[in-house]
mmCIF file of C-alpha atoms in Angstrom:
data_model
loop_
_atom_site.group_PDB
_atom_site.id
_atom_site.type_symbol
_atom_site.label_atom_id
_atom_site.label_comp_id
_atom_site.label_asym_id
_atom_site.label_seq_id
_atom_site.Cartn_x
_atom_site.Cartn_y
_atom_site.Cartn_z
ATOM 1 C CA MET G 214 -84.712 -36.824 -12.335
ATOM 2 C CA ARG G 215 -81.132 -36.316 -9.978
ATOM 3 C CA ALA G 216 -82.351 -39.472 -8.021
ATOM 4 C CA TRP G 217 -82.150 -41.224 -11.204
ATOM 5 C CA ARG G 218 -78.813 -39.861 -12.835
ATOM 6 C CA THR G 219 -77.117 -40.820 -8.937
ATOM 7 C CA VAL G 220 -78.353 -44.839 -9.040
ATOM 8 C CA SER G 221 -77.747 -44.349 -13.056
ATOM 9 C CA VAL G 222 -74.033 -43.382 -12.337
ATOM 10 C CA GLY G 223 -73.863 -45.999 -9.389
ATOM 11 C CA LEU G 224 -74.801 -49.064 -11.392
ATOM 12 C CA LEU G 225 -72.445 -47.752 -14.140
ATOM 13 C CA LEU G 226 -69.813 -47.753 -11.639
ATOM 14 C CA ALA G 227 -70.709 -51.276 -10.599
ATOM 15 C CA ALA G 228 -70.921 -52.829 -13.985
ATOM 16 C CA LEU G 229 -67.428 -51.532 -14.724
ATOM 17 C CA ALA G 230 -65.563 -53.032 -11.419
ATOM 18 C CA LEU G 231 -67.134 -56.331 -12.015
ATOM 19 C CA MET G 232 -65.946 -55.905 -15.822
ATOM 20 C CA ALA G 233 -62.512 -55.136 -14.924
ATOM 21 C CA TYR G 234 -61.610 -56.394 -12.351
ATOM 22 C CA TRP G 235 -63.462 -60.251 -12.339
ATOM 23 C CA PRO G 236 -60.708 -61.948 -14.168
ATOM 24 C CA SER G 237 -58.428 -61.025 -10.949
ATOM 25 C CA MET G 238 -60.903 -62.722 -8.465
ATOM 26 C CA ALA G 239 -59.312 -66.110 -8.314
ATOM 27 C CA GLY G 240 -56.294 -67.477 -7.051
ATOM 28 C CA PRO G 241 -55.019 -68.323 -3.999
ATOM 29 C CA PHE G 242 -53.552 -65.550 -0.961
ATOM 30 C CA ALA G 243 -50.384 -64.777 -1.163
ATOM 31 C CA TYR G 244 -47.416 -62.544 0.059
ATOM 32 C CA ASP G 245 -48.219 -60.911 3.637
ATOM 33 C CA SER G 246 -51.713 -62.243 2.592
ATOM 34 C CA VAL G 247 -50.771 -65.404 4.008
ATOM 35 C CA SER G 248 -49.916 -64.666 6.944
ATOM 36 C CA ALA G 249 -51.978 -61.643 8.169
ATOM 37 C CA ILE G 250 -55.518 -63.756 7.164
ATOM 38 C CA LYS G 251 -54.897 -67.585 6.240
ATOM 39 C CA LEU G 252 -52.632 -68.792 8.806
ATOM 40 C CA ASN G 253 -53.679 -65.864 11.723
ATOM 41 C CA PRO G 254 -54.810 -67.799 14.618
ATOM 42 C CA ASP G 255 -57.007 -65.365 16.167
ATOM 43 C CA PHE G 256 -59.258 -66.024 13.102
ATOM 44 C CA ARG G 257 -60.041 -69.185 14.041
ATOM 45 C CA PHE G 258 -62.435 -69.327 16.094
ATOM 46 C CA ASP G 259 -64.048 -71.447 18.846
ATOM 47 C CA ASP G 260 -67.512 -70.251 19.571
ATOM 48 C CA HIS G 261 -66.896 -66.458 18.463
ATOM 49 C CA ALA G 262 -66.927 -65.060 22.256
ATOM 50 C CA LEU G 263 -66.376 -61.502 22.907
ATOM 51 C CA ASP G 264 -62.457 -61.895 23.988
ATOM 52 C CA GLU G 265 -62.144 -63.878 20.648
ATOM 53 C CA TRP G 266 -63.152 -61.213 18.573
ATOM 54 C CA TYR G 267 -60.914 -58.857 20.801
ATOM 55 C CA ALA G 268 -58.257 -60.700 19.935
ATOM 56 C CA ALA G 269 -58.359 -60.609 16.848
ATOM 57 C CA GLY G 270 -58.844 -56.884 16.372
ATOM 58 C CA LEU G 271 -55.689 -56.456 18.033
ATOM 59 C CA SER G 272 -53.957 -59.402 16.291
ATOM 60 C CA GLY G 273 -52.583 -57.084 13.138
ATOM 61 C CA ALA G 274 -49.060 -56.190 13.006
ATOM 62 C CA ALA G 275 -48.626 -54.032 9.852
ATOM 63 C CA GLY G 276 -48.418 -50.601 11.812
ATOM 64 C CA PRO G 277 -48.168 -48.849 15.136
ATOM 65 C CA SER G 278 -52.078 -48.784 15.373
ATOM 66 C CA LEU G 279 -52.392 -52.579 14.962
ATOM 67 C CA ARG G 280 -55.315 -51.789 12.726
ATOM 68 C CA PRO G 281 -58.062 -53.172 14.561
ATOM 69 C CA VAL G 282 -60.718 -51.903 12.561
ATOM 70 C CA ALA G 283 -59.099 -54.068 9.110
ATOM 71 C CA MET G 284 -58.260 -57.111 11.219
ATOM 72 C CA LEU G 285 -62.118 -57.188 12.340
ATOM 73 C CA GLY G 286 -62.833 -56.707 9.309
ATOM 74 C CA PHE G 287 -60.947 -59.392 8.278
ATOM 75 C CA ALA G 288 -62.172 -61.760 11.034
ATOM 76 C CA LEU G 289 -65.490 -61.240 9.933
ATOM 77 C CA ASN G 290 -65.169 -62.558 6.584
ATOM 78 C CA ALA G 291 -63.618 -65.782 8.165
ATOM 79 C CA ALA G 292 -65.912 -66.310 10.376
ATOM 80 C CA ILE G 293 -68.753 -66.084 7.708
ATOM 81 C CA SER G 294 -66.651 -67.379 4.487
ATOM 82 C CA GLY G 295 -63.810 -69.841 6.162
ATOM 83 C CA MET G 296 -60.515 -68.576 6.423
ATOM 84 C CA ASP G 297 -59.647 -70.895 2.637
ATOM 85 C CA ALA G 298 -61.930 -68.827 0.893
ATOM 86 C CA PRO G 299 -59.997 -65.913 -1.026
ATOM 87 C CA LEU G 300 -62.535 -65.125 -3.591
ATOM 88 C CA ALA G 301 -65.016 -63.982 -0.322
ATOM 89 C CA PHE G 302 -62.367 -61.435 1.053
ATOM 90 C CA ARG G 303 -61.803 -60.523 -2.889
ATOM 91 C CA LEU G 304 -65.313 -59.797 -3.330
ATOM 92 C CA CYS G 305 -65.563 -57.667 0.008
ATOM 93 C CA ASN G 306 -62.566 -55.791 -1.730
ATOM 94 C CA LEU G 307 -64.046 -54.990 -5.084
ATOM 95 C CA LEU G 308 -67.519 -53.577 -3.062
ATOM 96 C CA LEU G 309 -65.595 -51.351 -0.517
ATOM 97 C CA HIS G 310 -63.899 -50.602 -3.918
ATOM 98 C CA MET G 311 -66.669 -49.755 -5.760
ATOM 99 C CA THR G 312 -68.271 -47.648 -2.505
ATOM 100 C CA ASN G 313 -65.764 -45.565 -2.796
ATOM 101 C CA ALA G 314 -65.623 -44.868 -6.668
ATOM 102 C CA PHE G 315 -69.577 -44.049 -5.889
ATOM 103 C CA LEU G 316 -68.321 -41.459 -2.814
ATOM 104 C CA VAL G 317 -65.896 -40.073 -4.871
ATOM 105 C CA PHE G 318 -68.683 -39.256 -7.477
ATOM 106 C CA LEU G 319 -70.771 -37.958 -4.443
ATOM 107 C CA ALA G 320 -67.810 -35.519 -3.521
ATOM 108 C CA LEU G 321 -66.640 -34.101 -6.583
ATOM 109 C CA ARG G 322 -70.714 -33.413 -7.534
ATOM 110 C CA ALA G 323 -70.737 -31.295 -4.428
ATOM 111 C CA LEU G 324 -67.238 -29.423 -5.187
ATOM 112 C CA CYS G 325 -68.821 -28.758 -8.729
ATOM 113 C CA ARG G 326 -72.134 -27.219 -6.927
ATOM 114 C CA CYS G 327 -70.240 -25.145 -4.773
ATOM 115 C CA PHE G 328 -68.293 -23.871 -8.152
ATOM 116 C CA GLY G 329 -71.268 -23.766 -9.810
ATOM 117 C CA SER G 330 -72.602 -21.131 -6.879
ATOM 118 C CA THR G 331 -70.114 -18.744 -7.173
ATOM 119 C CA GLY G 332 -71.474 -17.016 -10.085
ATOM 120 C CA GLY G 333 -67.584 -16.130 -11.515
ATOM 121 C CA ARG G 334 -65.981 -17.232 -14.305
ATOM 122 C CA ASP G 335 -65.170 -20.310 -12.900
ATOM 123 C CA LYS G 336 -68.795 -21.353 -12.610
ATOM 124 C CA ILE G 337 -69.328 -24.690 -13.653
ATOM 125 C CA PRO G 338 -72.810 -25.636 -15.196
ATOM 126 C CA VAL G 339 -75.450 -27.527 -13.423
ATOM 127 C CA THR G 340 -75.906 -29.691 -16.120
ATOM 128 C CA ARG G 341 -72.452 -31.117 -16.646
ATOM 129 C CA HIS G 342 -71.847 -31.818 -12.592
ATOM 130 C CA THR G 343 -72.852 -35.880 -13.473
ATOM 131 C CA ALA G 344 -71.171 -35.795 -16.166
ATOM 132 C CA ILE G 345 -67.686 -34.664 -14.558
ATOM 133 C CA SER G 346 -68.312 -36.042 -11.635
ATOM 134 C CA GLY G 347 -69.027 -39.596 -13.203
ATOM 135 C CA LEU G 348 -66.091 -39.534 -15.241
ATOM 136 C CA ALA G 349 -63.277 -38.573 -12.501
ATOM 137 C CA ALA G 350 -65.209 -41.292 -10.671
ATOM 138 C CA ALA G 351 -65.079 -43.974 -13.437
ATOM 139 C CA ILE G 352 -61.088 -42.943 -14.179
ATOM 140 C CA PHE G 353 -60.155 -43.089 -9.876
ATOM 141 C CA LEU G 354 -61.957 -46.595 -10.237
ATOM 142 C CA LEU G 355 -60.297 -47.900 -13.246
ATOM 143 C CA HIS G 356 -56.879 -46.474 -12.997
ATOM 144 C CA PRO G 357 -54.623 -49.387 -12.611
ATOM 145 C CA ILE G 358 -53.284 -48.328 -9.538
ATOM 146 C CA GLN G 359 -56.283 -49.448 -7.971
ATOM 147 C CA LEU G 360 -55.632 -53.141 -8.644
ATOM 148 C CA THR G 361 -53.377 -53.565 -5.963
ATOM 149 C CA ALA G 362 -55.475 -52.462 -2.857
ATOM 150 C CA VAL G 363 -58.537 -54.447 -4.797
ATOM 151 C CA VAL G 364 -56.954 -57.970 -5.586
ATOM 152 C CA HIS G 365 -54.167 -57.952 -2.751
ATOM 153 C CA ASP G 366 -56.352 -59.081 -0.530
ATOM 154 C CA VAL G 367 -54.903 -57.499 2.680
ATOM 155 C CA GLN G 368 -55.056 -54.230 1.075
ATOM 156 C CA ARG G 369 -58.796 -54.230 2.308
ATOM 157 C CA MET G 370 -56.990 -51.685 5.290
ATOM 158 C CA ALA G 371 -56.133 -48.781 2.611
ATOM 159 C CA LEU G 372 -59.855 -49.118 0.920
ATOM 160 C CA LEU G 373 -61.361 -48.704 4.535
ATOM 161 C CA ALA G 374 -58.962 -45.985 5.164
ATOM 162 C CA THR G 375 -60.168 -44.421 1.843
ATOM 163 C CA LEU G 376 -64.213 -44.996 2.177
ATOM 164 C CA PHE G 377 -63.735 -43.545 6.086
ATOM 165 C CA GLN G 378 -61.686 -40.054 5.025
ATOM 166 C CA LEU G 379 -64.124 -39.777 1.564
ATOM 167 C CA LEU G 380 -66.994 -39.699 3.914
ATOM 168 C CA ALA G 381 -65.227 -37.420 6.324
ATOM 169 C CA LEU G 382 -64.634 -35.219 3.207
ATOM 170 C CA LEU G 383 -68.342 -35.632 2.486
ATOM 171 C CA VAL G 384 -70.054 -34.921 5.458
ATOM 172 C CA PHE G 385 -67.585 -31.825 5.110
ATOM 173 C CA LEU G 386 -68.875 -30.138 1.827
ATOM 174 C CA ARG G 387 -72.405 -31.058 2.523
ATOM 175 C CA GLY G 388 -72.139 -29.441 5.972
ATOM 176 C CA ARG G 389 -69.722 -26.844 5.418
ATOM 177 C CA PRO G 390 -72.655 -24.160 4.114
ATOM 178 C CA GLY G 391 -74.676 -24.625 6.595
ATOM 179 C CA TRP G 392 -72.158 -23.910 8.968
ATOM 180 C CA SER G 393 -72.664 -20.310 10.873
ATOM 181 C CA ALA G 394 -71.559 -18.107 13.926
ATOM 182 C CA SER G 395 -74.999 -19.259 16.127
ATOM 183 C CA GLY G 396 -77.851 -19.925 16.365
ATOM 184 C CA PRO G 397 -78.446 -23.813 14.297
ATOM 185 C CA GLY G 398 -75.130 -23.496 12.564
ATOM 186 C CA ARG G 399 -73.243 -23.651 15.652
ATOM 187 C CA VAL G 400 -75.552 -26.947 16.421
ATOM 188 C CA ARG G 401 -74.734 -28.742 12.370
ATOM 189 C CA ALA G 402 -70.690 -27.483 12.833
ATOM 190 C CA CYS G 403 -70.400 -29.274 16.321
ATOM 191 C CA ASN G 404 -72.548 -32.207 14.726
ATOM 192 C CA ASP G 405 -70.661 -32.464 11.600
ATOM 193 C CA LEU G 406 -67.118 -32.196 12.912
ATOM 194 C CA THR G 407 -67.641 -34.754 15.880
ATOM 195 C CA TRP G 408 -68.760 -37.045 12.834
ATOM 196 C CA ILE G 409 -65.211 -36.077 10.636
ATOM 197 C CA ALA G 410 -63.416 -36.809 13.836
ATOM 198 C CA LEU G 411 -65.032 -39.911 14.224
ATOM 199 C CA LEU G 412 -64.421 -41.348 10.334
ATOM 200 C CA THR G 413 -61.051 -39.942 10.618
ATOM 201 C CA THR G 414 -60.219 -42.267 13.297
ATOM 202 C CA LEU G 415 -61.823 -45.042 12.232
ATOM 203 C CA GLY G 416 -59.848 -44.541 9.542
ATOM 204 C CA PHE G 417 -56.122 -43.899 10.942
ATOM 205 C CA PHE G 418 -57.519 -47.750 12.871
ATOM 206 C CA SER G 419 -57.925 -48.618 9.483
ATOM 207 C CA GLU G 420 -54.407 -47.686 8.312
ATOM 208 C CA GLU G 421 -52.713 -45.022 9.524
ATOM 209 C CA ASP G 422 -52.357 -43.494 5.915
ATOM 210 C CA ALA G 423 -55.445 -41.653 6.049
ATOM 211 C CA LEU G 424 -54.244 -39.456 8.489
ATOM 212 C CA LEU G 425 -52.699 -37.877 4.969
#
């Protein structure tokens, strides 16, 4: 039953995202997406050699880290769909935004379980975990502030930073109850903290805001 609810929420979030954002998928590259993506000479590959991918990953100029994770994502998009297909870039952004909303749902449901296990006055009934988390994820998905990140192609940087930080949060929420001072709990804590550090690093090299 729980798996069915999870899948249902994921499908509902995907449907809501398509209905809300599909009308904005058309149109050319605009603003800094033109210089960062369309006119970026490092995204025009000759033979897809390793040095070309290296140059593409370091071709960013938007932040001190050069944001190589995001730039490699743009380069992969360009290699598959070409430089004159903004729709393909936006569809990838939309898919990332859907994924982020689903991760918000999973993280909030894990938080609900934490409060639900306290047994105190603030206990959240198990039957409401999915509804509360799904509603919050839908608000995150459809909030107007998200529009720029989805339809402004270069803002995939923000979407990727959010993705990695949500994954890191989910690792923490799911792993923390199993941590202990000794034995298997210590091993699990080390593993979880390693993953959190790796995901935070990937977020930072997507956009520096990941550290916030």
